[in-house]
Short mmCIF file of N, CA and C in Angstrom, two decimals:
data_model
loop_
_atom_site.label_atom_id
_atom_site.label_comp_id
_atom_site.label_asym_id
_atom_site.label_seq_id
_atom_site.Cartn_x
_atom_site.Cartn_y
_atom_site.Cartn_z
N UNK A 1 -23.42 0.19 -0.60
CA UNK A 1 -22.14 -0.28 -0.12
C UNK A 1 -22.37 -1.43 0.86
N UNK A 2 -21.51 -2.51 0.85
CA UNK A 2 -21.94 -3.19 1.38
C UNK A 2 -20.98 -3.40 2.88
N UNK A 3 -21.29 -4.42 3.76
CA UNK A 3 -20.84 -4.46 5.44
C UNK A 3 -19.32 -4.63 5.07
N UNK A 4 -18.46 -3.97 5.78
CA UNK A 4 -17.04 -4.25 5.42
C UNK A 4 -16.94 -4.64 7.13
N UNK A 5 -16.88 -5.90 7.28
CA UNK A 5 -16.05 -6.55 8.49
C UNK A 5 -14.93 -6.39 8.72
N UNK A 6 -13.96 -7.09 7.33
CA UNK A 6 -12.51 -7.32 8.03
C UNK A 6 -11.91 -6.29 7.35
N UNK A 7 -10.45 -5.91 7.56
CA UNK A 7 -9.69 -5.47 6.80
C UNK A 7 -9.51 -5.81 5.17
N UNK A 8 -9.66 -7.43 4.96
CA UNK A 8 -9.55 -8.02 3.73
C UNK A 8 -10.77 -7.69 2.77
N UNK A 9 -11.89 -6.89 3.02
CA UNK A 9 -12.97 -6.62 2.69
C UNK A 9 -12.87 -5.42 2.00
N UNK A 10 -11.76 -4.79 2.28
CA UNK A 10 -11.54 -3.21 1.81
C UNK A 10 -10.44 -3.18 -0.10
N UNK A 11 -11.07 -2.46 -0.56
CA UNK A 11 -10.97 -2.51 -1.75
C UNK A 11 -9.69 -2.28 -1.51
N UNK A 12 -9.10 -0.97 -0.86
CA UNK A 12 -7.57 -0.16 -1.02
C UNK A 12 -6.86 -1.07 -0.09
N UNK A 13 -7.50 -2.30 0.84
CA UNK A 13 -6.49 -3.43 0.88
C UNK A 13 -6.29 -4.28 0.29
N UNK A 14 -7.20 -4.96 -0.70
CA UNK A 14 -6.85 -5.37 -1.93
C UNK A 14 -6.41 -5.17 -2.69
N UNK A 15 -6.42 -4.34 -3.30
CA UNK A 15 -5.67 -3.45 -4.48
C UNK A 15 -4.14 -3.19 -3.49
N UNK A 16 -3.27 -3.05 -2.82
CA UNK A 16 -2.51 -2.88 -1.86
C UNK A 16 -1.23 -4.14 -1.84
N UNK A 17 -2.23 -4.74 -1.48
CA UNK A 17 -1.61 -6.28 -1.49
C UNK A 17 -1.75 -6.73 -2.59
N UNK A 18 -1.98 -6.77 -3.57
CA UNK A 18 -2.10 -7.00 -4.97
C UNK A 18 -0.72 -6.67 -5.92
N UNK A 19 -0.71 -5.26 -5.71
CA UNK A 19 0.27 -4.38 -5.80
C UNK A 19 1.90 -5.24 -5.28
N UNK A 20 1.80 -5.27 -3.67
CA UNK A 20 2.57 -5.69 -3.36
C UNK A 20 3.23 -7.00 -3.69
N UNK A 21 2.38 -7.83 -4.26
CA UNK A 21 2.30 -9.08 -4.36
C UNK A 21 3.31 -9.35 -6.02
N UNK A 22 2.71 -8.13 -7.07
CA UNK A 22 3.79 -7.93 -7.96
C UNK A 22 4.84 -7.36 -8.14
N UNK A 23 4.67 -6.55 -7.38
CA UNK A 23 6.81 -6.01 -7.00
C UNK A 23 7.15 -6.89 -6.19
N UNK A 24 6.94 -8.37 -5.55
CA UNK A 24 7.31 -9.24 -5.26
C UNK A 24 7.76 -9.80 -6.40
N UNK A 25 6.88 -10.35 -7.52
CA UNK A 25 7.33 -11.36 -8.22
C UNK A 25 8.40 -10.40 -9.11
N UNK A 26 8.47 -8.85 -8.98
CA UNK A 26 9.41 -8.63 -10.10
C UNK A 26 10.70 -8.73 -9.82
N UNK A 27 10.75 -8.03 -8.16
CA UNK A 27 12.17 -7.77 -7.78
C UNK A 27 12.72 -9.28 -7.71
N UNK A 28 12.18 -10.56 -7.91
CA UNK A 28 12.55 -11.97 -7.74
C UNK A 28 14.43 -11.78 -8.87
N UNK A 29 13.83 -10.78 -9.83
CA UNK A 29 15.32 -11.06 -10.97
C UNK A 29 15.74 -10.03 -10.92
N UNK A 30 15.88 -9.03 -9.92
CA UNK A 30 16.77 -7.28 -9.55
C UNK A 30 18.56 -8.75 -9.24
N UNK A 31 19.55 -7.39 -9.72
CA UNK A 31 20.65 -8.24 -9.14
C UNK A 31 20.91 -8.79 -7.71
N UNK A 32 21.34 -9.86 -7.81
CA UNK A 32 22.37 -10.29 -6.19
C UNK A 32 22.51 -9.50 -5.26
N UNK A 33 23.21 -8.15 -5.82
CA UNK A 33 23.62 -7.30 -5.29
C UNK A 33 22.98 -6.18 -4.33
N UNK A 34 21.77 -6.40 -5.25
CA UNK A 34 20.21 -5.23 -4.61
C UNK A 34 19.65 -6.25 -3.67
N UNK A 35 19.98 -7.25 -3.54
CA UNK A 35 19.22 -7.76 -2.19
C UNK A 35 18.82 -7.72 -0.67
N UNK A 36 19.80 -6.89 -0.30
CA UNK A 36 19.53 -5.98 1.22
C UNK A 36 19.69 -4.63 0.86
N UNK A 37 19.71 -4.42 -0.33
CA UNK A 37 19.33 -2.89 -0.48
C UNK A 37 17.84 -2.76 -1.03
N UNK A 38 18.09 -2.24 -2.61
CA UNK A 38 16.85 -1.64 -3.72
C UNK A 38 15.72 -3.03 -3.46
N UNK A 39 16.16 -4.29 -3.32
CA UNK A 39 14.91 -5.55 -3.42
C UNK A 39 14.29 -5.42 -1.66
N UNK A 40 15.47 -5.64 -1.05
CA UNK A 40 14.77 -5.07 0.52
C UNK A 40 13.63 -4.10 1.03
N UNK A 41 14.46 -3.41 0.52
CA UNK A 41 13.66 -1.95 0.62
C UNK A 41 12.37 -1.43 -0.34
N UNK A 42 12.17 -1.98 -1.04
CA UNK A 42 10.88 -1.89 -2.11
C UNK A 42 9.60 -3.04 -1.47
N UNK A 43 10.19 -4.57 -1.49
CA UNK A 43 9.65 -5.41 -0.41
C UNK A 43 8.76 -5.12 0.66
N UNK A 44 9.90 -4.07 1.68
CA UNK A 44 9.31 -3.56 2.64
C UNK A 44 8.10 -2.40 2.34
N UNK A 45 8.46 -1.67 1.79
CA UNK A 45 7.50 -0.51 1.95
C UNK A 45 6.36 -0.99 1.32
N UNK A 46 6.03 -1.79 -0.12
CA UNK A 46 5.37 -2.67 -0.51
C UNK A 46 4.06 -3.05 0.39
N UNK A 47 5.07 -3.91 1.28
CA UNK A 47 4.02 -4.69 2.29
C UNK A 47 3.98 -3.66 2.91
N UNK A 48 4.23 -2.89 3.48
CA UNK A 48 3.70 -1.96 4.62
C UNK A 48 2.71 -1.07 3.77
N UNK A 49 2.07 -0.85 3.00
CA UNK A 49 1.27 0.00 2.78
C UNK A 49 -0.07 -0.98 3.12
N UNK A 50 -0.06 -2.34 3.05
CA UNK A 50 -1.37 -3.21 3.29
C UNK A 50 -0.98 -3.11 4.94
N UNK A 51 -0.42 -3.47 5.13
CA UNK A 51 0.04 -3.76 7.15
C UNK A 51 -0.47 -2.77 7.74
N UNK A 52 -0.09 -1.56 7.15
CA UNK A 52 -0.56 0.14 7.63
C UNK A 52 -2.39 -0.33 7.50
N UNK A 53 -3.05 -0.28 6.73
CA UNK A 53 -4.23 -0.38 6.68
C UNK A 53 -4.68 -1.32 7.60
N UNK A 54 -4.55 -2.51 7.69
CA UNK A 54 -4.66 -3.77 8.69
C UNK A 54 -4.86 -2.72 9.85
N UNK A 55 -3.58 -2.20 10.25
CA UNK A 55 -3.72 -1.69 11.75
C UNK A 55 -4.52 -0.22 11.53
N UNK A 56 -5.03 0.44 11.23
CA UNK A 56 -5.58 1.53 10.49
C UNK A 56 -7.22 1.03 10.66
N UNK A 57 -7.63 -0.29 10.65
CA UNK A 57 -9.01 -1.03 10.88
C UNK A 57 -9.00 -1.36 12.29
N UNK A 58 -7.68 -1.84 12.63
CA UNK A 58 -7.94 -2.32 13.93
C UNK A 58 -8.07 -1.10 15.28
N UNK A 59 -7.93 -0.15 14.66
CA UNK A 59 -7.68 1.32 15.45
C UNK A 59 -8.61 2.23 15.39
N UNK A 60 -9.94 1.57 14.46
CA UNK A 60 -10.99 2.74 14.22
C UNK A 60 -11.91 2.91 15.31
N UNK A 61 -11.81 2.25 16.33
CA UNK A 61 -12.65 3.01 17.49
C UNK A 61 -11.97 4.17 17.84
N UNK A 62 -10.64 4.93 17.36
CA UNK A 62 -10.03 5.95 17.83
C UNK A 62 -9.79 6.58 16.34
N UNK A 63 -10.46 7.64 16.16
CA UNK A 63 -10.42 8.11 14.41
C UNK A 63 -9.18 8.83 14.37
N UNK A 64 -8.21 9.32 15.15
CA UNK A 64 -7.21 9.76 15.46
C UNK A 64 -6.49 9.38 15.02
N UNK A 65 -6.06 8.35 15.63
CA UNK A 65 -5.64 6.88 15.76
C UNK A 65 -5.50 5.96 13.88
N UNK A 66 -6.83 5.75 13.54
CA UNK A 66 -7.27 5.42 12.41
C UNK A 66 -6.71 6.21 11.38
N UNK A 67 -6.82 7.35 11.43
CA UNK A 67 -5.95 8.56 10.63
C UNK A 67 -4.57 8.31 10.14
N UNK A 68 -3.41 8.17 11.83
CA UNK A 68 -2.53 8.19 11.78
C UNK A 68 -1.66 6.59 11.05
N UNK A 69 -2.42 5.91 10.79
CA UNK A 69 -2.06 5.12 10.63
C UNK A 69 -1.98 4.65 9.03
N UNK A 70 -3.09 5.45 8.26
CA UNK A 70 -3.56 5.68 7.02
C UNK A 70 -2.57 6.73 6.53
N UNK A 71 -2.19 7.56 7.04
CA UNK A 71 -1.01 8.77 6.81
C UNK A 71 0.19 7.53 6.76
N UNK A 72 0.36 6.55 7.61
CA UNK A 72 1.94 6.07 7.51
C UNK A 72 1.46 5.35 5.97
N UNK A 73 0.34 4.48 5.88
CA UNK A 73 0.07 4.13 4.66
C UNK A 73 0.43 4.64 3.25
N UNK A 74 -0.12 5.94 3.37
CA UNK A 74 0.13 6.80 2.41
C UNK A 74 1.17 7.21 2.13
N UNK A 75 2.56 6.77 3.06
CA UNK A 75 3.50 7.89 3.34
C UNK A 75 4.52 6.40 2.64
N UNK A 76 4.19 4.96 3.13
CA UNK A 76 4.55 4.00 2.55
C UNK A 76 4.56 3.86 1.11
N UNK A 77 3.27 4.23 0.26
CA UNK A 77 2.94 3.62 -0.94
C UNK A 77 3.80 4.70 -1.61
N UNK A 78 4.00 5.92 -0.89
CA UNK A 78 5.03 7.18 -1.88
C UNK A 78 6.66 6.76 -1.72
N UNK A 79 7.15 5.79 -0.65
CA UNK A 79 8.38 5.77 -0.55
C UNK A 79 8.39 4.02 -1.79
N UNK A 80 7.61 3.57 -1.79
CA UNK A 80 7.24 2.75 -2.58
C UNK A 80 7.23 3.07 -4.13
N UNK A 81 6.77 4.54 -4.35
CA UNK A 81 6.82 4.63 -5.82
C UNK A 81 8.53 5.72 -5.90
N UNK A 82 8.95 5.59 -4.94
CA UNK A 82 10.09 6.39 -4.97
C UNK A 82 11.40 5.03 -5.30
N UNK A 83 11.07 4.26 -4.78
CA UNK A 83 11.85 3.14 -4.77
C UNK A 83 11.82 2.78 -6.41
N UNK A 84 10.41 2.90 -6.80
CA UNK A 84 10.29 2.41 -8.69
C UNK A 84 11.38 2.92 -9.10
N UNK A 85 11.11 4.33 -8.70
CA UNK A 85 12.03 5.41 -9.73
C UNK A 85 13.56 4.97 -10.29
N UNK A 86 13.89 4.68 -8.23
CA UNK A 86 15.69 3.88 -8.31
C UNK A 86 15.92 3.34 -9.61
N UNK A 87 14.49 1.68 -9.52
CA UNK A 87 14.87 0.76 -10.37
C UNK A 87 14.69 0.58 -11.58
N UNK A 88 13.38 1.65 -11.73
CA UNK A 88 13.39 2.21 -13.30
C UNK A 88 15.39 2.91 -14.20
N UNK A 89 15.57 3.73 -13.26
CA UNK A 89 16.88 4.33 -13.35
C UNK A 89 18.21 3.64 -13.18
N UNK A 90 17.62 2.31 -12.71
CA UNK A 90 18.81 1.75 -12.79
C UNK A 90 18.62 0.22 -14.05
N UNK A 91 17.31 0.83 -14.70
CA UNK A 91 16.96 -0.28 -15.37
C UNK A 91 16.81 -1.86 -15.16
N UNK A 92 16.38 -2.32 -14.02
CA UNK A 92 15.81 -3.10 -13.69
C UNK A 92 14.44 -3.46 -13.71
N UNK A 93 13.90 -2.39 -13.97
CA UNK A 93 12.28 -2.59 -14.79
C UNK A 93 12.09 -1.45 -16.08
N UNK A 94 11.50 -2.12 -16.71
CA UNK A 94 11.01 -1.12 -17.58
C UNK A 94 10.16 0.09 -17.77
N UNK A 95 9.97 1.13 -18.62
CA UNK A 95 8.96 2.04 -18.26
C UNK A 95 7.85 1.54 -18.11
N UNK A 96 7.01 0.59 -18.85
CA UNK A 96 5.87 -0.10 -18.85
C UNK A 96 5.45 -0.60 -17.56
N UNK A 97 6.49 -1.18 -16.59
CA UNK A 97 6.28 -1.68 -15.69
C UNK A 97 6.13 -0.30 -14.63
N UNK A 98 7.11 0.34 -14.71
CA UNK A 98 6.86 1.28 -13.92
C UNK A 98 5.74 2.06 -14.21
N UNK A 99 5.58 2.46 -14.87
CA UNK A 99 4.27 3.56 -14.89
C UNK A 99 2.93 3.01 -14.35
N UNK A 100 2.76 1.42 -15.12
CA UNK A 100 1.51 0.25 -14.44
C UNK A 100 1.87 0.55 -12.98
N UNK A 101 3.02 0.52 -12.40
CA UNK A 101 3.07 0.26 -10.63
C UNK A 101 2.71 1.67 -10.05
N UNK A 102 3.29 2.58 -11.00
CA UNK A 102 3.59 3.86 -10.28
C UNK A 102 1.77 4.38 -10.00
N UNK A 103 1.12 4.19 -11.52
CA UNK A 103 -0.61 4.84 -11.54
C UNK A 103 -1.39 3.57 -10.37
N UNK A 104 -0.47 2.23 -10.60
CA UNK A 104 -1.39 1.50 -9.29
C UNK A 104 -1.45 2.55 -7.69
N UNK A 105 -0.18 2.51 -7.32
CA UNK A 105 0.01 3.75 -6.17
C UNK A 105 -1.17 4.83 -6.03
N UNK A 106 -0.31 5.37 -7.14
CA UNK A 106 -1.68 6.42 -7.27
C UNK A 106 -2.92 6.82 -6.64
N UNK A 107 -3.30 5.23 -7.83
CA UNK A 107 -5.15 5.24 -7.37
C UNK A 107 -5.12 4.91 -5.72
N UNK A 108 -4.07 3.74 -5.13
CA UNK A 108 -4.17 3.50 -3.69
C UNK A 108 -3.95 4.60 -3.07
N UNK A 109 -3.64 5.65 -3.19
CA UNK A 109 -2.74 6.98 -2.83
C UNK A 109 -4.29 7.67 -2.51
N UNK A 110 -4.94 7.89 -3.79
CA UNK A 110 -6.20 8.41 -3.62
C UNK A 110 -7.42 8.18 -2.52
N UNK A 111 -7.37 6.71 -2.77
CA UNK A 111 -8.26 5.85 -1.94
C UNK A 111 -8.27 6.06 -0.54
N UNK A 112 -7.09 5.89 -0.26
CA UNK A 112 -6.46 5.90 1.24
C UNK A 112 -6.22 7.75 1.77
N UNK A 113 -6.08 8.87 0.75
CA UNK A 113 -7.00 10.08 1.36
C UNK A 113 -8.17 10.65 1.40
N UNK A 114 -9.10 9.68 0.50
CA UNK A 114 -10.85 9.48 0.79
C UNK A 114 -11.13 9.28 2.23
N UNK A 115 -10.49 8.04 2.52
CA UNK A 115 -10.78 7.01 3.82
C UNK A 115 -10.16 8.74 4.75
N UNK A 116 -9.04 9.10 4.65
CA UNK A 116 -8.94 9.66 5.49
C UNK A 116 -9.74 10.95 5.78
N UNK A 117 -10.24 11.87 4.36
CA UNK A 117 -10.57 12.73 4.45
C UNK A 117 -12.64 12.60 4.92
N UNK A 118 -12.70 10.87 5.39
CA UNK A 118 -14.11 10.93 5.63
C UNK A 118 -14.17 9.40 7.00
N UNK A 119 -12.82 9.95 7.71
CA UNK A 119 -12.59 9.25 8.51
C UNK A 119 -14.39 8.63 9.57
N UNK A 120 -14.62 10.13 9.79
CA UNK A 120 -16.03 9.82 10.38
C UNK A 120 -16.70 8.62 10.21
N UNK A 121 -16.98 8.56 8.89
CA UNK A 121 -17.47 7.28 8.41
C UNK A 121 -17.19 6.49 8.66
N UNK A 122 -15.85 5.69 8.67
CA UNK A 122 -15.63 4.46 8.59
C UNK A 122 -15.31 4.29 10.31
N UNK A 123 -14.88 5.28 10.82
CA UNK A 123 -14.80 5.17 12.59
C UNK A 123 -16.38 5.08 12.98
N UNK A 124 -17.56 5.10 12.50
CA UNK A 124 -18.72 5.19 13.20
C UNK A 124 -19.39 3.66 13.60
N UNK A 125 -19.42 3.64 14.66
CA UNK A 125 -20.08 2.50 15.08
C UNK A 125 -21.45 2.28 15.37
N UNK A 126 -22.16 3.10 14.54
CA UNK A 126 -23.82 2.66 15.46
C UNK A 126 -24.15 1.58 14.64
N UNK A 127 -25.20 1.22 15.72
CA UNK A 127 -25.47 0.25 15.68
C UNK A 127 -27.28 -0.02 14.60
N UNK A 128 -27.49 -0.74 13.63
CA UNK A 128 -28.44 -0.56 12.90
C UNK A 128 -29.15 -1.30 13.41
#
């Protein structure tokens, strides 16, 4: 494994923002109407599952801390695949699309209770 410096170094923030980056370009054609609602609100939680991690790195001298912040992550990417559901149901995306977004989650879903369930690790600072 190799030195993970920044936040941008981390796979489940890549994959994250990646993610986010295409329920950007989809909700671009959701109606007029969903624009401070279903496009708002998908947007948001979207980006907050990478933002959560960002601060989730910047907090690992406190594994506590680091934890809690990976929990809002996690807690983001599920209100995120809850949001699909809406727009699947209201047919603004298709199943295809949804299921690709929903198993992306997923795997980030997974990733991000690794990190947590081996917090130790990634909070350890010695020095080599």
């Amino acid at each position: 494994m190799s030195i993970i410096k920044f936040h941008q170094d981390l796979k489940v923030y890549q994959e994250s923002f990646k993610t986010a980056m295409e329920i950007y370009e989809l909700t671009k054609v959701f109606p007029k109407e969903e624009l401070y609602s279903l496009t708002d609100q998908i947007r948001r939680s979207s980006r907050s599952v990478s933002v959560n991690i960002s601060e989730a790195w910047g907090k690992r001298k406190y594994e506590k801390s680091f934890v809690a912040k990976l929990t809002d992550s996690e807690g983001e990417a599920r209100e995120t695949q809850s949001w699909l559901e809406f727009a699947l149901a209201c047919k603004y995306i298709n199943e295809e699309q949804y299921n690709n977004l929903n198993k992306q989650y997923n795997h980030i879903i997974g990733m991000l209770v690794i990190m947590m369930n081996q917090s130790e690790k990634w909070c350890s600072f010695e020095k080599k």
